Coordinates of C-alpha atoms in Angstrom, one line a residue:
M1 CA 0.0 0.0 0.0
A2 CA 1.1 3.5 -0.7
T3 CA -0.4 7.0 -0.6
V4 CA -0.3 8.6 -4.1
V5 CA -1.2 12.2 -5.0
D6 CA -3.0 12.5 -8.4
H7 CA -2.8 15.1 -11.1
V8 CA -5.2 17.5 -9.3
G9 CA -3.6 17.1 -5.9
V10 CA -5.9 14.6 -4.3
G11 CA -4.4 11.8 -2.3
H12 CA -5.4 8.1 -2.7
L13 CA -4.4 5.0 -0.9
V14 CA -3.2 2.6 -3.6
V15 CA -3.6 -1.1 -2.7
T16 CA -1.8 -3.8 -4.7
R17 CA -1.7 -7.0 -2.6
H18 CA -4.2 -9.6 -3.8
S19 CA -5.5 -10.4 -0.3
L20 CA -6.0 -6.8 0.6
V21 CA -7.7 -5.8 -2.6
R22 CA -10.1 -8.7 -2.2
Q23 CA -10.7 -7.7 1.5
V24 CA -11.7 -4.2 0.4
L25 CA -14.0 -5.5 -2.4
A26 CA -15.7 -8.0 0.0
D27 CA -16.5 -5.3 2.6
P28 CA -18.8 -2.8 1.0
A29 CA -20.0 -1.5 4.4
T30 CA -16.5 -0.4 5.4
F31 CA -15.3 0.5 1.9
R32 CA -18.2 1.8 0.0
P33 CA -18.5 2.0 -3.9
D34 CA -19.9 5.6 -3.9
N35 CA -16.9 7.1 -5.7
A36 CA -16.5 4.4 -8.3
L37 CA -17.9 6.6 -11.1
D38 CA -16.7 10.0 -9.8
A39 CA -14.8 12.0 -12.5
V40 CA -11.0 11.6 -11.9
T41 CA -10.6 15.1 -13.2
P42 CA -13.3 17.2 -11.5
L43 CA -15.8 18.5 -14.0
P44 CA -15.7 22.3 -14.4
V45 CA -18.8 24.4 -14.4
A46 CA -18.8 24.7 -18.2
A47 CA -18.9 20.9 -18.7
L48 CA -21.5 20.5 -16.0
R49 CA -23.7 23.1 -17.8
V50 CA -23.3 21.1 -21.0
L51 CA -24.5 17.9 -19.2
A52 CA -27.3 19.8 -17.5
G53 CA -28.5 21.0 -20.9
H54 CA -29.0 17.3 -21.8
R55 CA -30.7 16.6 -18.5
F56 CA -27.9 14.2 -17.7
R57 CA -28.4 12.4 -14.4
L58 CA -26.6 9.3 -13.2
P59 CA -28.0 8.0 -9.9
P60 CA -26.4 5.1 -8.1
T61 CA -27.5 1.9 -10.0
L62 CA -24.8 -0.7 -10.2
A63 CA -21.1 -0.1 -9.8
N64 CA -21.5 2.9 -7.5
N65 CA -24.6 1.8 -5.7
G66 CA -24.1 0.9 -2.0
G67 CA -27.7 1.4 -1.1
A68 CA -30.7 -0.8 -0.5
S69 CA -31.8 -0.7 -4.2
H70 CA -28.6 -2.4 -5.4
P71 CA -29.5 -6.1 -4.9
E72 CA -32.8 -5.8 -6.8
I73 CA -31.4 -3.8 -9.7
R74 CA -28.4 -6.2 -9.9
G75 CA -30.8 -9.2 -9.8
I76 CA -32.8 -7.9 -12.8
V77 CA -29.6 -7.2 -14.8
A78 CA -28.1 -10.5 -13.8
D79 CA -31.2 -12.3 -15.0
A80 CA -30.9 -10.7 -18.4
L81 CA -27.3 -12.0 -18.5
H82 CA -28.1 -15.4 -17.0
P83 CA -25.5 -18.1 -17.9
T84 CA -28.1 -20.1 -19.7
R85 CA -29.1 -17.2 -21.9
V86 CA -25.4 -16.4 -22.4
A87 CA -24.6 -19.9 -23.5
A88 CA -27.4 -19.9 -26.0
Q89 CA -25.5 -17.1 -27.9
R90 CA -22.5 -19.4 -28.6
P91 CA -23.6 -20.8 -32.0
W92 CA -24.6 -17.4 -33.4
L93 CA -21.4 -15.8 -32.1
T94 CA -19.2 -18.6 -33.4
G95 CA -20.7 -18.3 -36.8
L96 CA -20.1 -14.5 -36.9
V97 CA -16.5 -14.8 -35.7
R98 CA -15.8 -17.6 -38.3
E99 CA -17.1 -15.3 -41.1
R100 CA -14.9 -12.5 -39.9
V101 CA -11.8 -14.7 -39.5
A102 CA -12.3 -16.1 -43.0
R103 CA -12.4 -12.5 -44.5
L104 CA -9.4 -11.5 -42.4
R105 CA -7.4 -14.5 -43.5
A106 CA -8.1 -13.8 -47.2
T107 CA -7.0 -10.2 -46.7
L108 CA -3.8 -11.3 -45.0
D109 CA -3.1 -13.9 -47.7
A110 CA -3.4 -11.1 -50.2
G111 CA -0.6 -9.2 -48.5
V112 CA -2.8 -6.5 -47.0
P113 CA -2.6 -5.7 -43.2
V114 CA -5.7 -6.0 -41.0
D115 CA -6.8 -4.3 -37.8
L116 CA -7.9 -7.0 -35.4
Y117 CA -9.5 -4.4 -33.2
A118 CA -11.6 -2.6 -35.7
D119 CA -12.3 -5.6 -38.0
L120 CA -12.9 -8.3 -35.4
A121 CA -13.1 -7.3 -31.7
A122 CA -14.5 -3.8 -31.5
D123 CA -18.2 -4.4 -32.0
L124 CA -18.6 -8.1 -31.1
P125 CA -19.5 -7.6 -27.4
L126 CA -22.0 -4.8 -28.3
L127 CA -23.8 -7.1 -30.8
V128 CA -24.1 -9.9 -28.3
L129 CA -25.2 -7.5 -25.5
A130 CA -27.9 -6.1 -27.8
R131 CA -29.4 -9.6 -28.3
L132 CA -29.4 -10.3 -24.6
V133 CA -31.0 -7.1 -23.2
E134 CA -32.8 -6.0 -26.4
L135 CA -31.0 -2.7 -26.8
P136 CA -32.2 -0.1 -29.3
D137 CA -31.0 -0.2 -32.9
A138 CA -28.5 2.6 -32.4
P139 CA -25.6 2.7 -35.0
V140 CA -22.7 0.6 -33.6
G141 CA -20.3 3.4 -34.4
A142 CA -22.3 5.9 -32.4
V143 CA -22.5 3.6 -29.3
K144 CA -18.7 2.9 -29.4
E145 CA -17.9 6.6 -29.7
F146 CA -20.3 7.3 -26.7
A147 CA -18.8 4.6 -24.6
R148 CA -15.2 5.6 -25.2
A149 CA -16.2 9.3 -24.6
A150 CA -17.7 8.3 -21.2
L151 CA -14.6 6.3 -20.2
E152 CA -12.4 9.3 -21.0
L153 CA -14.7 11.9 -19.4
F154 CA -14.9 10.1 -16.1
W155 CA -11.5 8.3 -15.8
A156 CA -8.9 10.3 -17.7
P157 CA -6.7 13.4 -16.9
L158 CA -8.2 16.1 -19.1
D159 CA -8.1 19.8 -19.8
E160 CA -11.3 21.9 -19.8
P161 CA -11.9 22.1 -23.6
R162 CA -11.7 18.3 -23.9
Q163 CA -14.1 17.9 -20.9
R164 CA -16.6 20.2 -22.6
A165 CA -16.4 18.3 -25.9
L166 CA -16.8 14.9 -24.2
A167 CA -19.7 16.2 -22.1
A168 CA -21.5 17.2 -25.2
E169 CA -21.0 13.7 -26.7
V170 CA -22.0 11.9 -23.6
G171 CA -25.0 14.2 -23.0
R172 CA -26.3 13.7 -26.5
F173 CA -26.3 9.9 -26.2
H174 CA -27.8 10.1 -22.7
T175 CA -30.8 11.8 -24.3
V176 CA -31.2 8.9 -26.7
L177 CA -31.0 6.4 -23.7
R178 CA -33.6 8.4 -21.8
G179 CA -36.1 8.0 -24.7
F180 CA -35.4 4.2 -24.9
A181 CA -35.7 3.8 -21.1
A182 CA -39.2 5.2 -21.2
T183 CA -40.5 2.9 -24.0
G184 CA -38.0 0.1 -24.7
G185 CA -38.5 -3.6 -24.1
G186 CA -36.2 -6.2 -22.6
L187 CA -34.2 -5.1 -19.7
A188 CA -35.6 -1.5 -19.7
A189 CA -39.1 -2.9 -19.5
R190 CA -38.2 -5.2 -16.7
L191 CA -36.7 -2.4 -14.7
R192 CA -39.7 -0.2 -15.3
A193 CA -42.1 -3.0 -14.3
A194 CA -40.2 -3.4 -11.0
G195 CA -41.0 0.2 -10.2
H196 CA -37.6 1.8 -10.8
S197 CA -37.5 5.4 -11.9
P198 CA -36.5 6.5 -15.4
D199 CA -33.2 7.8 -14.1
V200 CA -32.4 4.4 -12.7
V201 CA -33.3 2.6 -15.9
V202 CA -31.1 5.1 -17.9
G203 CA -28.3 4.6 -15.3
A204 CA -28.4 0.8 -15.7
L205 CA -28.3 1.0 -19.5
F206 CA -25.6 3.7 -19.4
F207 CA -23.3 1.5 -17.3
L208 CA -24.0 -1.6 -19.4
L209 CA -23.2 0.2 -22.6
V210 CA -19.9 1.4 -21.1
A211 CA -18.7 -1.5 -18.9
G212 CA -20.8 -4.3 -20.5
Q213 CA -19.3 -4.2 -23.9
E214 CA -16.4 -1.7 -24.2
T215 CA -14.2 -3.5 -21.7
T216 CA -14.7 -6.8 -23.4
S217 CA -13.7 -5.5 -26.8
Q218 CA -10.6 -4.1 -25.1
F219 CA -9.8 -7.4 -23.5
L220 CA -10.2 -9.3 -26.8
T221 CA -7.7 -6.9 -28.4
L222 CA -5.2 -7.1 -25.6
L223 CA -5.4 -10.9 -25.4
L224 CA -4.9 -11.4 -29.1
H225 CA -1.9 -9.0 -29.0
R226 CA -0.5 -11.0 -26.1
L227 CA -0.9 -14.3 -28.0
T228 CA 1.2 -13.0 -30.9
G229 CA 4.1 -13.2 -28.5
E230 CA 3.2 -16.6 -27.1
P231 CA 4.0 -19.2 -29.8
T232 CA 4.2 -22.0 -27.3
V233 CA 0.7 -21.3 -26.1
R234 CA -0.6 -21.1 -29.7
A235 CA 1.0 -24.4 -30.5
G236 CA -0.6 -25.9 -27.4
L237 CA -4.0 -24.7 -28.5
R238 CA -3.5 -26.3 -32.0
A239 CA -2.4 -29.6 -30.4
G240 CA -5.2 -29.6 -27.9
S241 CA -2.8 -29.7 -24.9
V242 CA -3.7 -26.2 -23.8
A243 CA -7.4 -25.4 -23.0
V244 CA -9.1 -22.4 -24.4
A245 CA -10.7 -21.6 -21.0
D246 CA -7.2 -21.6 -19.3
V247 CA -5.9 -19.2 -22.0
V248 CA -8.9 -16.9 -21.3
E249 CA -8.3 -16.9 -17.5
E250 CA -4.5 -16.3 -17.8
G251 CA -5.3 -13.5 -20.2
L252 CA -7.7 -11.9 -17.7
R253 CA -5.0 -12.2 -15.0
L254 CA -2.2 -10.6 -17.1
E255 CA -4.1 -8.4 -19.5
P256 CA -7.2 -7.1 -17.7
P257 CA -9.0 -4.2 -19.4
I258 CA -9.9 -2.7 -16.0
V259 CA -6.6 -2.0 -14.2
T260 CA -7.9 -0.2 -11.1
W261 CA -11.2 0.3 -9.3
R262 CA -12.1 2.7 -6.5
R263 CA -13.7 2.6 -3.1
V264 CA -14.0 5.2 -0.3
A265 CA -13.6 4.4 3.4
A266 CA -17.0 4.9 5.1
V267 CA -15.5 4.8 8.6
D268 CA -12.1 4.8 10.2
A269 CA -10.6 1.4 9.4
T270 CA -7.4 -0.6 9.3
L271 CA -6.1 -2.4 6.2
G272 CA -3.1 -4.6 6.4
G273 CA -2.0 -2.9 9.6
T274 CA -2.4 0.6 8.1
A275 CA -4.9 3.1 9.5
V276 CA -7.4 4.2 6.8
P277 CA -9.3 7.3 8.0
A278 CA -13.0 7.7 7.0
G279 CA -13.3 9.5 3.6
T280 CA -10.0 8.1 2.2
S281 CA -10.1 7.3 -1.5
V282 CA -8.8 3.7 -2.0
V283 CA -7.5 2.8 -5.4
L284 CA -7.5 -1.0 -5.9
W285 CA -4.8 -2.0 -8.4
L286 CA -6.6 -5.0 -9.9
A287 CA -3.9 -5.7 -12.5
R288 CA -1.1 -5.7 -10.0
A289 CA -3.1 -8.0 -7.7
G290 CA -3.2 -10.5 -10.6
R291 CA 0.6 -10.7 -10.5
D292 CA 0.9 -11.2 -6.8
P293 CA 3.6 -13.9 -6.3
E294 CA 1.7 -15.1 -3.2
V295 CA -1.1 -16.2 -5.6
V296 CA 0.7 -17.5 -8.7
P297 CA 4.1 -19.2 -8.9
A298 CA 5.0 -17.5 -12.2
P299 CA 3.3 -14.1 -11.9
D300 CA 4.7 -12.4 -15.0
E301 CA 4.6 -15.4 -17.4
F302 CA 1.7 -16.5 -19.6
R303 CA 1.2 -20.1 -18.3
P304 CA -2.4 -21.2 -18.9
G305 CA -3.6 -23.5 -16.2
Q306 CA -0.9 -22.6 -13.6
R307 CA -1.9 -22.7 -10.0
G308 CA -3.8 -19.6 -8.9
S309 CA -4.4 -18.3 -12.4
R310 CA -8.2 -18.2 -11.9
R311 CA -7.9 -16.3 -8.7
H312 CA -7.5 -13.0 -10.6
L313 CA -9.7 -10.1 -9.7
A314 CA -10.4 -8.9 -13.3
F315 CA -14.1 -9.1 -12.6
G316 CA -13.9 -7.7 -9.0
A317 CA -15.3 -9.6 -6.0
G318 CA -18.1 -9.5 -3.5
A319 CA -21.5 -7.8 -3.9
H320 CA -20.4 -5.8 -6.9
R321 CA -18.6 -8.5 -8.9
C322 CA -19.2 -8.0 -12.6
V323 CA -22.6 -9.4 -13.6
G324 CA -21.3 -9.9 -17.1
A325 CA -18.4 -12.2 -16.2
Q326 CA -19.8 -15.3 -17.9
L327 CA -20.6 -13.3 -21.1
A328 CA -17.1 -11.9 -21.3
R329 CA -15.6 -15.4 -20.8
L330 CA -17.8 -16.8 -23.6
E331 CA -16.9 -14.1 -26.0
A332 CA -13.2 -14.5 -25.3
A333 CA -13.4 -18.3 -25.6
V334 CA -15.0 -18.1 -29.0
V335 CA -12.4 -15.5 -30.2
V336 CA -9.5 -17.5 -28.9
A337 CA -10.7 -20.7 -30.4
E338 CA -11.6 -19.2 -33.8
A339 CA -9.1 -16.4 -34.3
T340 CA -5.8 -17.6 -32.7
P341 CA -4.8 -19.5 -35.9
L342 CA -4.7 -16.1 -37.7
L343 CA -1.8 -15.1 -35.5
D344 CA 0.6 -17.8 -36.9
G345 CA 3.0 -16.3 -39.4
V346 CA 2.0 -12.6 -38.8
R347 CA 4.0 -9.7 -37.6
V348 CA 2.7 -6.8 -35.6
V349 CA 2.6 -3.7 -37.7
R350 CA 0.9 -1.5 -35.0
P351 CA 0.5 -2.7 -31.4
P352 CA -2.4 -1.5 -29.4
W353 CA -1.9 2.0 -27.9
C354 CA -3.7 2.8 -24.7
P355 CA -4.2 6.5 -23.6
D356 CA -3.6 7.8 -20.1
N357 CA -6.5 6.5 -18.0
L358 CA -6.8 5.6 -14.3
T359 CA -9.0 2.5 -14.9
F360 CA -9.5 1.4 -18.5
R361 CA -6.9 0.3 -21.1
M362 CA -8.8 1.5 -24.2
P363 CA -6.6 0.2 -27.1
D364 CA -7.3 2.0 -30.3
A365 CA -6.0 -0.4 -33.0
F366 CA -4.1 -3.7 -33.5
V367 CA -2.7 -4.1 -37.0
V368 CA -1.0 -7.2 -38.2
A369 CA 0.4 -8.4 -41.6
R370 CA 1.8 -11.6 -43.0
R371 CA 5.6 -12.0 -42.5

C-alpha cells in the first residue's frame, strides 16, 4: 500500500496485494462504492452546464450503488445476463466470428494488413449484448464513440476544452438512452415493471453500454496481442494440450482491461495494519493483484492453467462482482478458439496503444500483416 497524489492534488491509498484488494471488495460496508464513477478530473462548471443541458443524471444503480436498491437492480440485470441465456448465444457468435476470421485470412493472404481491433473485436460484445438485453438499434459506431467518450470523461486526466467536448457527446447519447428507457422492451421494460424510476433505468443502460461491452472488446484486443508473442501457447491450442478456457483466465490475469477500481472508506478502518481514515479514497490496483507472487508461482509469465491463475480479480469480487463475467468469458473463448490461428505467421505492424486513463486500457488499434 502507498499514498499517491493524483494530477489534481488529491491523495489516494493505492492497494496492490491480492489479499488486501479482495478484502476491500468483499467489505462494501467499510469500503463503499460511492466514488466508483466520480470523475477523476473534477468536471468544471462549463462541462456541468453542457451535461445539465442534456438533462444528464446518473443516480447510483450498479457499480457505484451501495444502497438498498442495489440487490434488486443487480438481480434484474443478472437475470438478463443469466449463464443459460449467455450460453445460447454461442452458436450465433461462433458463426459470426468464423465469417470475420475467413475474411481477415483472405485479406492477410493477399498481402494486406488487417486491424484485429476494428475488424474483429470492436463491436462483437455490443452485438451480443444487444441480443441479450434488447437494446435499441443505435448505430454501432455511435455507441462505441459514446462509450469511449464516457470512459475518457470520467476516468482520464483532461483539460477543460476536452471535458466540454466529451460532455456534449455523452450528453447527446444520454438523451437517446432516456427515450429508450421510457418505452423500450427487454431489460428496460423489466426495470420499469419493478417500479424503478426512469433515471435508474437510464443509469443501468448507461453502465451496461460502457462497462458491459467496451471493456470486453478491449480485452479481446489485448489478449490477441499478447498471444502474438506466445507461440508455445498457440502451439498448445493447436495440439489440444492447452485449454481455451485456461488461456482466457490467464489473459484476464495478465491483460485485464480494467486495471484499477475505487472505493471510499465509510468509517475509520485498518487495512493490512495501516490506518485508513474515513473519507479516504482507496484505489485497488486489480492488474497488479493478478501478478501477486503469493497467488501464482510465475506471476509475469503467460502459463495457462498454472496454480492460482483463476484467482485473478479482473471481474472484481463481492457484492459488486461483474454481472457480465460469464458473457465476457464466452466471447473471449470463442475468439481465442476461432481467431488464434490467424496469428501464426504474422508480424505486428501496429501494437495496441492505450491512452492515459486511471482505470481502462482502451486500445485504439491492433494491426498485423503476413511476415
